[in-house]
CSV table of C-alpha atoms in Angstrom, one decimal:
chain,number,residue,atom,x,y,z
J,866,UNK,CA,15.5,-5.3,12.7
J,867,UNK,CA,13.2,-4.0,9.6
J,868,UNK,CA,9.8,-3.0,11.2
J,869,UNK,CA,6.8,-2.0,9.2
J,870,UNK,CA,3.4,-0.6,10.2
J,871,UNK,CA,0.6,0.7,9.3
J,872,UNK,CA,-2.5,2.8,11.0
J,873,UNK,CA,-5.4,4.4,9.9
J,874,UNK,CA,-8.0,1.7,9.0
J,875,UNK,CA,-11.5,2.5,9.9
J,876,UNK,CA,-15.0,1.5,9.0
J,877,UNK,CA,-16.3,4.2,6.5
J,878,UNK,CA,-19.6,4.2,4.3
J,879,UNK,CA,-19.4,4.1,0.6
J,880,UNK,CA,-18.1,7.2,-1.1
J,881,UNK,CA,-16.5,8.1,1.7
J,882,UNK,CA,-12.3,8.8,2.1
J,883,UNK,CA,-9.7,7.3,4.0
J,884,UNK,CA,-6.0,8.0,4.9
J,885,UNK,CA,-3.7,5.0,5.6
J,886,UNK,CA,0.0,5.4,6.7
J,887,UNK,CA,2.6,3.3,7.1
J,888,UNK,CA,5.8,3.9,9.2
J,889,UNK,CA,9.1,2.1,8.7
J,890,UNK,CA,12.4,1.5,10.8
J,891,UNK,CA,15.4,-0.5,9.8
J,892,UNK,CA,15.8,0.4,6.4
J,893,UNK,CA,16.9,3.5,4.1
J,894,UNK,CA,13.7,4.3,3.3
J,895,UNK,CA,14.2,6.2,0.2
J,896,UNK,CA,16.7,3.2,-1.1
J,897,UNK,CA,13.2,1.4,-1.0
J,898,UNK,CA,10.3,0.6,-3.4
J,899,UNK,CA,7.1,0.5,-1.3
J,900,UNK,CA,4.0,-0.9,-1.5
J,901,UNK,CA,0.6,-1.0,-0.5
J,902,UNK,CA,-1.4,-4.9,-0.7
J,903,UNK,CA,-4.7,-5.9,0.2
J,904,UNK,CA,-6.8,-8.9,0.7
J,905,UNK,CA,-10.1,-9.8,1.2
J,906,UNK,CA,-11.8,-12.8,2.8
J,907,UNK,CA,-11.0,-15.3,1.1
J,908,UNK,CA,-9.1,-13.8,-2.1
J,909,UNK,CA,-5.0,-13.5,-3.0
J,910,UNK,CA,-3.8,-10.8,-1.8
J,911,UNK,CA,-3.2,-8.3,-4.5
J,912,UNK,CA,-1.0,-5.1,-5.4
J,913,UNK,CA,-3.3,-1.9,-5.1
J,914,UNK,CA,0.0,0.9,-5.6
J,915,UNK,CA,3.6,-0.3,-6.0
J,916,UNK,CA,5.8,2.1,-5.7
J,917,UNK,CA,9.8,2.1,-7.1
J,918,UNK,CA,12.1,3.8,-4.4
J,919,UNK,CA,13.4,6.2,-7.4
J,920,UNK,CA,10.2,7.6,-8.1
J,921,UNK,CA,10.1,6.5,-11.7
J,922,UNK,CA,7.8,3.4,-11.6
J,923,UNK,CA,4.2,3.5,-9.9
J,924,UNK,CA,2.2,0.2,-10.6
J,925,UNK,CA,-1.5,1.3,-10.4
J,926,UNK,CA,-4.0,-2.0,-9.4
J,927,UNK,CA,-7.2,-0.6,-12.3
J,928,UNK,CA,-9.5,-0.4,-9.0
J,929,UNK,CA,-7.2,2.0,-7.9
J,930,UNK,CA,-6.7,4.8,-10.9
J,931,UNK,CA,-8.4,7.7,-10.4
J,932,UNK,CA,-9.9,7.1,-6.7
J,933,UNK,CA,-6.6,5.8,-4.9
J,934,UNK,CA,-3.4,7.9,-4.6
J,935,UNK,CA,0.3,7.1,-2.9
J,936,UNK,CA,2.7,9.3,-1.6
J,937,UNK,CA,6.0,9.0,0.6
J,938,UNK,CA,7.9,11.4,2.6
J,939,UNK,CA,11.9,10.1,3.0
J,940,UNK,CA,12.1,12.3,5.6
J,941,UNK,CA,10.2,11.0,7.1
J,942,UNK,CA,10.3,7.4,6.3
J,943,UNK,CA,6.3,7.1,6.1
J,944,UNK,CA,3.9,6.3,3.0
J,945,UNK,CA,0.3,7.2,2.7
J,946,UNK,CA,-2.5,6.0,0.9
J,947,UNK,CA,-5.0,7.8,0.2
J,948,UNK,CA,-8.4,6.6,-0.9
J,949,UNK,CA,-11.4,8.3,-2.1
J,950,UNK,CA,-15.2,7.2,-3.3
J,951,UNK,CA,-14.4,3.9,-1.6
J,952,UNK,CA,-16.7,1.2,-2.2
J,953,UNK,CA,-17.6,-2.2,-0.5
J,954,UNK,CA,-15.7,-4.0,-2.7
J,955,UNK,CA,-12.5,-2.1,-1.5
J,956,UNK,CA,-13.2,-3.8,2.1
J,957,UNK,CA,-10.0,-5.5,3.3
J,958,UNK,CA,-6.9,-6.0,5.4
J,959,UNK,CA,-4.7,-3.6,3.9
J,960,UNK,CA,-0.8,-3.6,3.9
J,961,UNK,CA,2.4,-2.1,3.6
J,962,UNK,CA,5.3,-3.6,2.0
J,963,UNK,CA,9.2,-2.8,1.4
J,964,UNK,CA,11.3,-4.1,-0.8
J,965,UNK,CA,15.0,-3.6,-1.6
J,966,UNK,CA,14.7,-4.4,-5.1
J,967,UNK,CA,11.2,-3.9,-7.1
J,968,UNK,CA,12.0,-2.3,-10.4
J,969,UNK,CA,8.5,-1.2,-11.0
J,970,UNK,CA,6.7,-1.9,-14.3
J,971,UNK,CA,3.3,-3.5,-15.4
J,972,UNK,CA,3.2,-6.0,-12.3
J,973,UNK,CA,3.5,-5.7,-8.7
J,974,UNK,CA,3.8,-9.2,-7.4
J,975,UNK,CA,3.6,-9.9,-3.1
J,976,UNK,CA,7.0,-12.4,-3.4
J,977,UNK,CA,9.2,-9.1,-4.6
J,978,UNK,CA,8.8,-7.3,-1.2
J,979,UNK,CA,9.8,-9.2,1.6
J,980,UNK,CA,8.9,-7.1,4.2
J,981,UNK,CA,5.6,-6.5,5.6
J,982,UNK,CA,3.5,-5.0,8.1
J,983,UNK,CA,0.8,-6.7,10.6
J,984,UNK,CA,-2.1,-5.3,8.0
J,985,UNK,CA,-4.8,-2.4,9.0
J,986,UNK,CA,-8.6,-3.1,8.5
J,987,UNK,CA,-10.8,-1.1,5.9
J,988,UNK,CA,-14.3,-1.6,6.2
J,989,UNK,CA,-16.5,0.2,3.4
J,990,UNK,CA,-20.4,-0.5,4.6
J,991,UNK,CA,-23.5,1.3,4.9
């Protein structure tokens, strides 16, 4: 059984940083592309980092370049995201995502990564 989940959502005022990881189990992690989505109230939910499992590919969301960084350890089978000079407009349900066969490139669409995680709340307010 393929199990994903994340932690480290928080409320945090504007400008401010936050960590997210995401643990797996039930897959070779570092056979995997990885992901993290988002969505807001009532908006799609969207690619922020997508992440080929060779390394090669990183799909970059434009809200994310420059403030928003991913990383994975394989051995440890967990990805971070970290976020910096967050802004209320980066409030969401955030998520992980694996996938066995993401390519990477100039989109990072939700349909290509068919596992997920139960989400982890960021709240950017003042």
């Amino acid at each position: 059984k393929v199990e994903v989940k994340e932690s480290g959502g928080d409320l945090v005022q504007p400008g401010g940083s936050l960590r997210l990881s995401c643990t797996t189990s039930g897959i070779t992690f570092e056979r995997y592309s990885m992901a993290w989505f988002r969505q807001a109230p009532g908006k799609e939910r969207e690619g922020v980092i997508c992440l080929s499992w060779d390394g090669e590919s990183t799909y970059y969301a434009d809200y994310a370049k420059g403030r928003f960084t991913i990383s994975r350890d394989n051995g440890k089978d967990t990805l971070s995201l970290e976020m910096n000079d967050l802004k209320p407009e980066d409030t969401a349900m955030y998520f992980c995502a694996a996938s066995g066969y993401y390519s990477g490139g100039d989109r990072c669409p939700s349909a290509d990564f068919p596992f997920w995680g139960q989400g982890t709340q960021v709240t950017v307010s003042s």
